[in-house]
C-alpha cells in the first residue's frame, strides 16, 4: 500500500506538468524603502512583541496578510490574525484579531501559528502548525480548519492532518505547513520538517511534500530509492546544500507557486543555522525535483535590508507583472516584523513536448487507491491502435475503456469505476491491461468505498 501511494504521488505530479520546463526567471529582490510594512501592536496587545510567519493571499482586489503574533513569544502562546491592504504596501490590521487561537484541548491545546490559507468557492481553509505542550520552535502537528469568512468562526478538525515522522526520521521533531496548492486532481502541501533541537534546528530544517485527494487525508512523498532512516518513511524534496554554501545549514520555510512552466519556490536558506537566514529561489518541472538558482542565490539577506539577524518565511503573490515577497524580519531570536521586497516577473519560456517518447509504456494510475474514479497514464512512440481493458481479480472482463488510435505522446484515460453496462462495481482490486500490436502490460488498481 505504501508503494502504491508513493507511486500515485509521482505519477500525479508528472502528468500535470509533463510538457513544460521551468526557466530560472527570478533574478533579484528590491526591499521596500518603508519597511517594515507591518509592525508591532500597541503595548499589551496580542502582537506587541512579535508578528511574523506571513501568509499573503489576494482575493477580490484585496490583499490579506495572515500572521502569527504574541505579546511575548517566550511566555505567551502564539495566535493567528490578519491585516488587509488595497495596494500591498499599506496595511490595516483586522479589529477582530486574533481570529484563530488554541482551543485548550487536543493536539492544538496550547499554541497555533504559521497559518496557510486556501480559498475555494468562498470557503476559507486554514492549515496551521500546532502544539499541545510547551517547547521551543514549531510543534509536531499540522491542523486544518475551515470558515466561510476570514474572521471565522473556524470549524477545526479534532485530529491533525499531518504529523511528525517516527523516531529517527528526518522530520521526527516538527512539521509546519509552508504552502498548499489546489490542482484539478487533488492538493499538494509543502512543509518544513526537522529532527533536531534546540531551536532553531541545527542543520536539520528541510522541505517535504505531501499529497491529498481531498485536503484532509495526506500522504508524505517517499523516494523509492531511500529505504533506511532518516528517509525510510518519507523524503525531503529540498535538502541542505553542500558544506559552506548559502543553504548548507537550513533549507526550509518556503512558498511555492504553480506556473505555466512548472513550479517555482522561494525558500529560506542559511549556511549554519545561526549566521543570518536569507531568501533563496528554486524551480521544478515536476514539483519533486528542484533546481536551485546557481547564479542569483541568495536573493535577499539581512545585509541588504532593514533586518539585522534573519529574513525568514517568504510568502509570495504575483500581481500583474510583479512579485510581492513578504517575509519575517527580525533583530533577535524572539522578535519579528513583516517586510516586503518586490521584483519584476521575468516571463518564462514554455517548451512543448519536452518528453521524448521512444517506446510503449503503461505508466500507472492516479489516484490509487481511488474512489470513485482514477486516471490511467500511458505512452505511445508513434500513431498506434491502443486497447485498454479493466479486469477483476478473477480475470473477468469488467469494461473496455478505449480501443482506438492514439498519436505519438503521453495520454490519459479515466475509469469511473463502472462496468460495460454502466453499473458501479464493488470495492476490490482491478487490473488494467494495455495492448497494442507489439506491446502488452498490466497494473493493479484498488477501488475503495
GROMACS .gro file of C-alpha atoms in nm:
model
  449
    1UNK     CA    1   0.000   0.000   0.000
    2UNK     CA    2   0.282   0.240   0.088
    3UNK     CA    3   0.449   0.188  -0.251
    4UNK     CA    4   0.118   0.238  -0.431
    5UNK     CA    5   0.058   0.571  -0.260
    6UNK     CA    6   0.414   0.681  -0.329
    7UNK     CA    7   0.386   0.597  -0.698
    8UNK     CA    8   0.048   0.773  -0.714
    9UNK     CA    9   0.207   1.098  -0.596
   10UNK     CA   10   0.487   1.075  -0.851
   11UNK     CA   11   0.253   0.995  -1.142
   12UNK     CA   12   0.006   1.263  -1.035
   13UNK     CA   13   0.267   1.540  -1.040
   14UNK     CA   14   0.446   1.412  -1.351
   15UNK     CA   15   0.131   1.423  -1.563
   16UNK     CA   16   0.019   1.772  -1.468
   17UNK     CA   17   0.345   1.929  -1.586
   18UNK     CA   18   0.491   1.673  -1.827
   19UNK     CA   19   0.511   1.909  -2.124
   20UNK     CA   20   0.677   2.206  -1.958
   21UNK     CA   21   1.023   2.302  -1.836
   22UNK     CA   22   1.090   2.584  -1.590
   23UNK     CA   23   1.320   2.872  -1.670
   24UNK     CA   24   1.508   3.042  -1.388
   25UNK     CA   25   1.349   3.381  -1.425
   26UNK     CA   26   1.373   3.527  -1.075
   27UNK     CA   27   1.690   3.737  -1.054
   28UNK     CA   28   1.665   3.994  -0.772
   29UNK     CA   29   1.453   4.136  -0.495
   30UNK     CA   30   1.433   4.503  -0.404
   31UNK     CA   31   1.334   4.581  -0.042
   32UNK     CA   32   1.057   4.833   0.005
   33UNK     CA   33   1.201   5.162   0.125
   34UNK     CA   34   0.946   5.198   0.408
   35UNK     CA   35   0.994   4.852   0.564
   36UNK     CA   36   0.860   4.701   0.776
   37UNK     CA   37   0.515   4.712   0.617
   38UNK     CA   38   0.355   4.559   0.926
   39UNK     CA   39   0.492   4.639   1.270
   40UNK     CA   40   0.432   4.569   1.638
   41UNK     CA   41   0.097   4.629   1.801
   42UNK     CA   42   0.047   4.873   2.086
   43UNK     CA   43   0.178   4.782   2.431
   44UNK     CA   44  -0.014   4.491   2.581
   45UNK     CA   45  -0.183   4.393   2.256
   46UNK     CA   46  -0.179   4.038   2.117
   47UNK     CA   47   0.104   4.119   1.869
   48UNK     CA   48   0.303   4.370   2.075
   49UNK     CA   49   0.614   4.151   2.100
   50UNK     CA   50   0.631   3.962   1.771
   51UNK     CA   51   0.439   3.938   1.445
   52UNK     CA   52   0.587   3.703   1.190
   53UNK     CA   53   0.534   3.400   0.961
   54UNK     CA   54   0.334   3.587   0.694
   55UNK     CA   55   0.086   3.426   0.457
   56UNK     CA   56  -0.048   3.656   0.186
   57UNK     CA   57  -0.342   3.580  -0.043
   58UNK     CA   58  -0.514   3.802  -0.298
   59UNK     CA   59  -0.894   3.788  -0.330
   60UNK     CA   60  -1.142   4.027  -0.489
   61UNK     CA   61  -0.880   4.301  -0.540
   62UNK     CA   62  -0.777   4.287  -0.174
   63UNK     CA   63  -0.457   4.161  -0.013
   64UNK     CA   64  -0.498   3.950   0.303
   65UNK     CA   65  -0.190   3.902   0.522
   66UNK     CA   66  -0.231   3.633   0.787
   67UNK     CA   67   0.042   3.626   1.051
   68UNK     CA   68   0.131   3.485   1.394
   69UNK     CA   69   0.161   3.712   1.694
   70UNK     CA   70   0.228   3.727   2.067
   71UNK     CA   71   0.292   3.998   2.328
   72UNK     CA   72   0.591   3.793   2.446
   73UNK     CA   73   0.696   3.490   2.247
   74UNK     CA   74   0.879   3.333   2.542
   75UNK     CA   75   0.586   3.346   2.782
   76UNK     CA   76   0.265   3.372   2.579
   77UNK     CA   77   0.141   3.129   2.317
   78UNK     CA   78   0.119   3.240   1.955
   79UNK     CA   79  -0.216   3.305   1.788
   80UNK     CA   80  -0.316   3.400   1.432
   81UNK     CA   81  -0.460   3.725   1.298
   82UNK     CA   82  -0.457   3.915   0.972
   83UNK     CA   83  -0.437   4.254   0.804
   84UNK     CA   84  -0.572   4.381   0.472
   85UNK     CA   85  -0.440   4.612   0.201
   86UNK     CA   86  -0.559   4.762  -0.127
   87UNK     CA   87  -0.210   4.805  -0.272
   88UNK     CA   88   0.011   4.552  -0.089
   89UNK     CA   89   0.213   4.827   0.078
   90UNK     CA   90  -0.020   4.994   0.328
   91UNK     CA   91  -0.186   4.759   0.574
   92UNK     CA   92  -0.475   4.777   0.820
   93UNK     CA   93  -0.493   4.520   1.099
   94UNK     CA   94  -0.825   4.347   1.148
   95UNK     CA   95  -1.008   4.478   1.456
   96UNK     CA   96  -1.119   4.123   1.549
   97UNK     CA   97  -0.763   3.994   1.584
   98UNK     CA   98  -0.659   3.734   1.672
   99UNK     CA   99  -0.906   3.533   1.463
  100UNK     CA  100  -0.769   3.187   1.545
  101UNK     CA  101  -0.643   3.056   1.880
  102UNK     CA  102  -0.558   2.732   2.055
  103UNK     CA  103  -0.875   2.576   2.194
  104UNK     CA  104  -0.731   2.424   2.512
  105UNK     CA  105  -0.786   2.062   2.411
  106UNK     CA  106  -0.629   1.805   2.183
  107UNK     CA  107  -0.325   1.838   1.960
  108UNK     CA  108  -0.360   2.219   1.937
  109UNK     CA  109  -0.441   2.282   2.302
  110UNK     CA  110  -0.152   2.521   2.368
  111UNK     CA  111  -0.046   2.704   2.052
  112UNK     CA  112  -0.138   2.764   1.687
  113UNK     CA  113   0.077   2.952   1.438
  114UNK     CA  114   0.204   2.971   1.078
  115UNK     CA  115  -0.140   2.967   0.920
  116UNK     CA  116  -0.160   2.893   0.547
  117UNK     CA  117  -0.476   2.986   0.359
  118UNK     CA  118  -0.651   2.818   0.067
  119UNK     CA  119  -0.966   2.982  -0.073
  120UNK     CA  120  -1.204   2.776  -0.288
  121UNK     CA  121  -1.562   2.880  -0.374
  122UNK     CA  122  -1.561   3.131  -0.085
  123UNK     CA  123  -1.458   2.861   0.163
  124UNK     CA  124  -1.151   2.962   0.363
  125UNK     CA  125  -0.932   2.668   0.463
  126UNK     CA  126  -0.660   2.726   0.720
  127UNK     CA  127  -0.368   2.485   0.765
  128UNK     CA  128  -0.163   2.561   1.073
  129UNK     CA  129   0.116   2.440   1.297
  130UNK     CA  130   0.009   2.324   1.642
  131UNK     CA  131   0.138   2.201   1.974
  132UNK     CA  132  -0.032   2.070   2.287
  133UNK     CA  133   0.258   2.124   2.529
  134UNK     CA  134   0.526   2.385   2.573
  135UNK     CA  135   0.860   2.380   2.399
  136UNK     CA  136   1.088   2.576   2.167
  137UNK     CA  137   1.014   2.623   1.800
  138UNK     CA  138   0.736   2.477   1.587
  139UNK     CA  139   0.518   2.190   1.704
  140UNK     CA  140   0.478   1.830   1.587
  141UNK     CA  141   0.141   1.859   1.410
  142UNK     CA  142  -0.040   2.034   1.127
  143UNK     CA  143  -0.409   2.106   1.171
  144UNK     CA  144  -0.691   2.210   0.940
  145UNK     CA  145  -0.988   2.442   0.993
  146UNK     CA  146  -1.249   2.592   0.762
  147UNK     CA  147  -1.469   2.900   0.763
  148UNK     CA  148  -1.699   3.095   0.534
  149UNK     CA  149  -1.523   3.415   0.642
  150UNK     CA  150  -1.168   3.534   0.705
  151UNK     CA  151  -1.282   3.630   1.056
  152UNK     CA  152  -1.420   3.288   1.139
  153UNK     CA  153  -1.573   3.119   1.326
  154UNK     CA  154  -1.346   2.831   1.230
  155UNK     CA  155  -1.456   2.470   1.222
  156UNK     CA  156  -1.141   2.282   1.317
  157UNK     CA  157  -1.072   1.913   1.276
  158UNK     CA  158  -1.018   1.729   1.603
  159UNK     CA  159  -0.713   1.542   1.473
  160UNK     CA  160  -0.408   1.668   1.286
  161UNK     CA  161  -0.388   1.613   0.913
  162UNK     CA  162  -0.008   1.569   0.915
  163UNK     CA  163   0.226   1.465   1.196
  164UNK     CA  164   0.597   1.421   1.258
  165UNK     CA  165   0.776   1.110   1.140
  166UNK     CA  166   0.878   0.816   1.355
  167UNK     CA  167   1.189   0.841   1.575
  168UNK     CA  168   1.498   0.859   1.359
  169UNK     CA  169   1.323   1.010   1.058
  170UNK     CA  170   1.427   1.342   0.907
  171UNK     CA  171   1.105   1.509   1.032
  172UNK     CA  172   1.079   1.346   1.374
  173UNK     CA  173   1.085   1.676   1.570
  174UNK     CA  174   0.846   1.911   1.392
  175UNK     CA  175   0.633   1.966   1.081
  176UNK     CA  176   0.491   2.301   0.987
  177UNK     CA  177   0.291   2.400   0.674
  178UNK     CA  178   0.455   2.624   0.413
  179UNK     CA  179   0.237   2.617   0.100
  180UNK     CA  180  -0.085   2.439  -0.001
  181UNK     CA  181  -0.178   2.422  -0.370
  182UNK     CA  182  -0.501   2.301  -0.528
  183UNK     CA  183  -0.487   2.112  -0.858
  184UNK     CA  184  -0.751   1.951  -1.076
  185UNK     CA  185  -0.690   1.611  -0.914
  186UNK     CA  186  -0.600   1.692  -0.554
  187UNK     CA  187  -0.380   1.902  -0.331
  188UNK     CA  188  -0.009   1.948  -0.267
  189UNK     CA  189   0.137   2.059   0.065
  190UNK     CA  190   0.496   2.173   0.102
  191UNK     CA  191   0.602   2.165   0.465
  192UNK     CA  192   0.913   2.220   0.675
  193UNK     CA  193   1.039   1.939   0.891
  194UNK     CA  194   1.336   1.870   1.112
  195UNK     CA  195   1.489   1.623   1.352
  196UNK     CA  196   1.693   1.835   1.587
  197UNK     CA  197   1.664   2.075   1.877
  198UNK     CA  198   1.744   2.321   2.033
  199UNK     CA  199   1.562   2.560   1.807
  200UNK     CA  200   1.641   2.684   1.553
  201UNK     CA  201   1.727   2.336   1.434
  202UNK     CA  202   2.099   2.298   1.382
  203UNK     CA  203   2.146   2.165   1.028
  204UNK     CA  204   1.811   1.987   1.029
  205UNK     CA  205   1.539   2.202   0.871
  206UNK     CA  206   1.440   2.088   0.520
  207UNK     CA  207   1.131   2.090   0.295
  208UNK     CA  208   0.897   1.796   0.242
  209UNK     CA  209   0.595   1.733   0.021
  210UNK     CA  210   0.260   1.565   0.088
  211UNK     CA  211  -0.029   1.479  -0.144
  212UNK     CA  212  -0.401   1.465  -0.071
  213UNK     CA  213  -0.707   1.383  -0.285
  214UNK     CA  214  -0.938   1.587  -0.058
  215UNK     CA  215  -0.726   1.824   0.152
  216UNK     CA  216  -0.788   1.612   0.462
  217UNK     CA  217  -0.602   1.283   0.419
  218UNK     CA  218  -0.236   1.346   0.340
  219UNK     CA  219   0.049   1.115   0.235
  220UNK     CA  220   0.411   1.223   0.251
  221UNK     CA  221   0.633   1.187  -0.055
  222UNK     CA  222   0.863   0.887  -0.029
  223UNK     CA  223   1.151   0.828  -0.271
  224UNK     CA  224   1.161   0.454  -0.352
  225UNK     CA  225   1.540   0.465  -0.365
  226UNK     CA  226   1.575   0.552   0.003
  227UNK     CA  227   1.474   0.278   0.244
  228UNK     CA  228   1.667   0.344   0.566
  229UNK     CA  229   1.638   0.615   0.834
  230UNK     CA  230   1.627   0.910   0.825
  231UNK     CA  231   1.445   0.860   0.493
  232UNK     CA  232   1.265   0.528   0.544
  233UNK     CA  233   0.915   0.678   0.567
  234UNK     CA  234   0.944   0.994   0.360
  235UNK     CA  235   1.198   1.220   0.194
  236UNK     CA  236   1.258   1.593   0.175
  237UNK     CA  237   1.222   1.738  -0.174
  238UNK     CA  238   1.459   2.026  -0.094
  239UNK     CA  239   1.763   1.922   0.108
  240UNK     CA  240   2.061   2.104   0.252
  241UNK     CA  241   2.324   2.240   0.016
  242UNK     CA  242   2.683   2.125   0.016
  243UNK     CA  243   2.906   2.234   0.304
  244UNK     CA  244   2.970   2.606   0.318
  245UNK     CA  245   2.702   2.708   0.068
  246UNK     CA  246   2.420   2.954   0.135
  247UNK     CA  247   2.176   2.679   0.246
  248UNK     CA  248   2.403   2.411   0.392
  249UNK     CA  249   2.262   2.464   0.742
  250UNK     CA  250   1.894   2.526   0.666
  251UNK     CA  251   1.676   2.491   0.357
  252UNK     CA  252   1.320   2.534   0.480
  253UNK     CA  253   1.023   2.775   0.530
  254UNK     CA  254   0.911   2.823   0.170
  255UNK     CA  255   0.632   2.938  -0.057
  256UNK     CA  256   0.557   2.756  -0.383
  257UNK     CA  257   0.381   2.892  -0.690
  258UNK     CA  258   0.234   2.683  -0.970
  259UNK     CA  259   0.304   2.836  -1.311
  260UNK     CA  260   0.262   2.752  -1.680
  261UNK     CA  261   0.620   2.628  -1.680
  262UNK     CA  262   0.613   2.410  -1.369
  263UNK     CA  263   0.673   2.528  -1.013
  264UNK     CA  264   0.883   2.797  -0.852
  265UNK     CA  265   0.986   2.816  -0.489
  266UNK     CA  266   1.104   3.096  -0.264
  267UNK     CA  267   1.261   2.943   0.046
  268UNK     CA  268   1.479   3.026   0.345
  269UNK     CA  269   1.844   2.925   0.339
  270UNK     CA  270   2.127   2.955   0.590
  271UNK     CA  271   2.484   2.817   0.584
  272UNK     CA  272   2.498   2.727   0.953
  273UNK     CA  273   2.158   2.799   1.115
  274UNK     CA  274   2.297   3.096   1.304
  275UNK     CA  275   2.463   3.339   1.062
  276UNK     CA  276   2.159   3.503   0.907
  277UNK     CA  277   1.880   3.337   0.712
  278UNK     CA  278   1.816   3.458   0.358
  279UNK     CA  279   1.559   3.423   0.079
  280UNK     CA  280   1.657   3.178  -0.195
  281UNK     CA  281   1.496   3.056  -0.518
  282UNK     CA  282   1.447   2.725  -0.699
  283UNK     CA  283   1.236   2.583  -0.981
  284UNK     CA  284   1.099   2.240  -1.061
  285UNK     CA  285   0.943   2.065  -1.357
  286UNK     CA  286   0.754   1.805  -1.153
  287UNK     CA  287   0.725   1.957  -0.804
  288UNK     CA  288   0.958   1.692  -0.659
  289UNK     CA  289   1.299   1.751  -0.813
  290UNK     CA  290   1.414   2.108  -0.759
  291UNK     CA  291   1.689   2.309  -0.926
  292UNK     CA  292   1.836   2.581  -0.707
  293UNK     CA  293   1.931   2.907  -0.879
  294UNK     CA  294   2.309   2.876  -0.915
  295UNK     CA  295   2.357   3.237  -1.025
  296UNK     CA  296   2.147   3.465  -0.805
  297UNK     CA  297   2.107   3.283  -0.472
  298UNK     CA  298   2.058   3.408  -0.214
  299UNK     CA  299   1.816   3.668  -0.348
  300UNK     CA  300   1.792   3.876  -0.032
  301UNK     CA  301   1.974   3.876   0.302
  302UNK     CA  302   1.984   4.087   0.617
  303UNK     CA  303   2.279   4.298   0.498
  304UNK     CA  304   2.069   4.415   0.203
  305UNK     CA  305   1.771   4.524   0.410
  306UNK     CA  306   1.645   4.678   0.737
  307UNK     CA  307   1.681   4.344   0.919
  308UNK     CA  308   1.990   4.274   1.128
  309UNK     CA  309   1.955   3.900   1.200
  310UNK     CA  310   1.729   3.691   0.976
  311UNK     CA  311   1.497   3.711   0.678
  312UNK     CA  312   1.265   3.409   0.703
  313UNK     CA  313   0.942   3.254   0.574
  314UNK     CA  314   0.873   3.420   0.239
  315UNK     CA  315   0.514   3.443   0.119
  316UNK     CA  316   0.473   3.538  -0.246
  317UNK     CA  317   0.191   3.668  -0.464
  318UNK     CA  318   0.206   3.768  -0.828
  319UNK     CA  319   0.013   4.081  -0.917
  320UNK     CA  320   0.027   4.194  -1.279
  321UNK     CA  321   0.400   4.193  -1.364
  322UNK     CA  322   0.541   4.196  -1.012
  323UNK     CA  323   0.636   3.951  -0.740
  324UNK     CA  324   0.534   4.073  -0.395
  325UNK     CA  325   0.754   3.882  -0.149
  326UNK     CA  326   0.661   3.924   0.218
  327UNK     CA  327   0.886   3.788   0.489
  328UNK     CA  328   0.955   3.770   0.859
  329UNK     CA  329   1.240   4.003   0.952
  330UNK     CA  330   1.390   4.009   1.300
  331UNK     CA  331   1.666   4.168   1.500
  332UNK     CA  332   1.684   3.894   1.767
  333UNK     CA  333   1.564   3.536   1.812
  334UNK     CA  334   1.243   3.644   1.988
  335UNK     CA  335   1.112   3.941   1.789
  336UNK     CA  336   0.989   3.992   1.435
  337UNK     CA  337   0.809   4.226   1.198
  338UNK     CA  338   0.700   4.181   0.838
  339UNK     CA  339   0.888   4.324   0.545
  340UNK     CA  340   0.830   4.339   0.171
  341UNK     CA  341   1.054   4.307  -0.133
  342UNK     CA  342   0.944   4.319  -0.496
  343UNK     CA  343   1.077   4.206  -0.830
  344UNK     CA  344   0.959   4.229  -1.189
  345UNK     CA  345   0.840   3.897  -1.328
  346UNK     CA  346   1.066   3.757  -1.596
  347UNK     CA  347   0.845   3.577  -1.847
  348UNK     CA  348   0.944   3.214  -1.864
  349UNK     CA  349   0.967   3.029  -2.193
  350UNK     CA  350   0.721   2.749  -2.248
  351UNK     CA  351   0.862   2.436  -2.412
  352UNK     CA  352   0.617   2.186  -2.551
  353UNK     CA  353   0.682   1.815  -2.598
  354UNK     CA  354   0.996   1.806  -2.392
  355UNK     CA  355   0.934   1.441  -2.312
  356UNK     CA  356   1.074   1.221  -2.587
  357UNK     CA  357   0.861   0.908  -2.627
  358UNK     CA  358   1.071   0.616  -2.751
  359UNK     CA  359   0.864   0.314  -2.650
  360UNK     CA  360   0.521   0.194  -2.542
  361UNK     CA  361   0.465   0.225  -2.170
  362UNK     CA  362   0.178   0.182  -1.925
  363UNK     CA  363   0.298   0.436  -1.668
  364UNK     CA  364   0.042   0.399  -1.389
  365UNK     CA  365  -0.276   0.548  -1.246
  366UNK     CA  366  -0.368   0.827  -1.006
  367UNK     CA  367  -0.514   0.832  -0.756
  368UNK     CA  368  -0.455   0.476  -0.647
  369UNK     CA  369  -0.629   0.363  -0.426
  370UNK     CA  370  -0.925   0.556  -0.569
  371UNK     CA  371  -1.294   0.639  -0.527
  372UNK     CA  372  -1.485   0.689  -0.748
  373UNK     CA  373  -1.253   0.736  -1.049
  374UNK     CA  374  -0.888   0.703  -1.147
  375UNK     CA  375  -0.676   0.828  -1.439
  376UNK     CA  376  -0.461   0.584  -1.637
  377UNK     CA  377  -0.144   0.725  -1.797
  378UNK     CA  378   0.030   0.566  -2.095
  379UNK     CA  379   0.278   0.649  -2.374
  380UNK     CA  380   0.299   0.551  -2.740
  381UNK     CA  381   0.606   0.618  -2.961
  382UNK     CA  382   0.406   0.659  -3.284
  383UNK     CA  383   0.049   0.656  -3.417
  384UNK     CA  384  -0.093   0.332  -3.278
  385UNK     CA  385  -0.413   0.142  -3.209
  386UNK     CA  386  -0.443   0.113  -2.830
  387UNK     CA  387  -0.683  -0.103  -2.630
  388UNK     CA  388  -0.716  -0.063  -2.252
  389UNK     CA  389  -0.938  -0.306  -2.063
  390UNK     CA  390  -1.025  -0.346  -1.696
  391UNK     CA  391  -1.046  -0.694  -1.540
  392UNK     CA  392  -1.145  -0.803  -1.190
  393UNK     CA  393  -0.906  -1.007  -0.976
  394UNK     CA  394  -1.060  -1.331  -1.109
  395UNK     CA  395  -0.972  -1.237  -1.467
  396UNK     CA  396  -1.323  -1.146  -1.581
  397UNK     CA  397  -1.351  -0.851  -1.818
  398UNK     CA  398  -1.525  -0.558  -1.648
  399UNK     CA  399  -1.507  -0.292  -1.918
  400UNK     CA  400  -1.319  -0.182  -2.229
  401UNK     CA  401  -1.208   0.175  -2.166
  402UNK     CA  402  -1.061   0.255  -2.508
  403UNK     CA  403  -0.999   0.081  -2.836
  404UNK     CA  404  -0.883   0.342  -3.081
  405UNK     CA  405  -0.584   0.507  -3.245
  406UNK     CA  406  -0.361   0.746  -3.047
  407UNK     CA  407  -0.094   0.984  -3.176
  408UNK     CA  408   0.262   0.980  -3.051
  409UNK     CA  409   0.291   1.111  -2.696
  410UNK     CA  410   0.166   1.068  -2.341
  411UNK     CA  411  -0.207   1.024  -2.287
  412UNK     CA  412  -0.464   0.986  -2.009
  413UNK     CA  413  -0.794   0.798  -1.987
  414UNK     CA  414  -1.031   0.789  -1.691
  415UNK     CA  415  -1.209   0.489  -1.544
  416UNK     CA  416  -1.516   0.587  -1.341
  417UNK     CA  417  -1.549   0.258  -1.153
  418UNK     CA  418  -1.829   0.124  -1.375
  419UNK     CA  419  -1.864  -0.184  -1.593
  420UNK     CA  420  -1.962  -0.208  -1.961
  421UNK     CA  421  -2.329  -0.173  -1.863
  422UNK     CA  422  -2.276   0.145  -1.664
  423UNK     CA  423  -2.316  -0.021  -1.325
  424UNK     CA  424  -2.087   0.071  -1.037
  425UNK     CA  425  -1.851  -0.209  -0.941
  426UNK     CA  426  -1.774  -0.316  -0.586
  427UNK     CA  427  -1.463  -0.240  -0.383
  428UNK     CA  428  -1.159  -0.451  -0.460
  429UNK     CA  429  -0.852  -0.496  -0.674
  430UNK     CA  430  -0.880  -0.448  -1.051
  431UNK     CA  431  -0.627  -0.493  -1.330
  432UNK     CA  432  -0.580  -0.251  -1.619
  433UNK     CA  433  -0.438  -0.415  -1.933
  434UNK     CA  434  -0.292  -0.210  -2.217
  435UNK     CA  435  -0.250  -0.378  -2.557
  436UNK     CA  436  -0.106  -0.262  -2.891
  437UNK     CA  437   0.015  -0.459  -3.191
  438UNK     CA  438   0.361  -0.507  -3.039
  439UNK     CA  439   0.308  -0.442  -2.667
  440UNK     CA  440   0.112  -0.560  -2.366
  441UNK     CA  441   0.137  -0.464  -1.999
  442UNK     CA  442  -0.085  -0.458  -1.692
  443UNK     CA  443  -0.112  -0.295  -1.349
  444UNK     CA  444  -0.325  -0.327  -1.039
  445UNK     CA  445  -0.563  -0.062  -0.903
  446UNK     CA  446  -0.757  -0.064  -0.576
  447UNK     CA  447  -1.111   0.073  -0.556
  448UNK     CA  448  -1.205   0.171  -0.201
  449UNK     CA  449  -1.557   0.267  -0.091
   0.00000   0.00000   0.00000
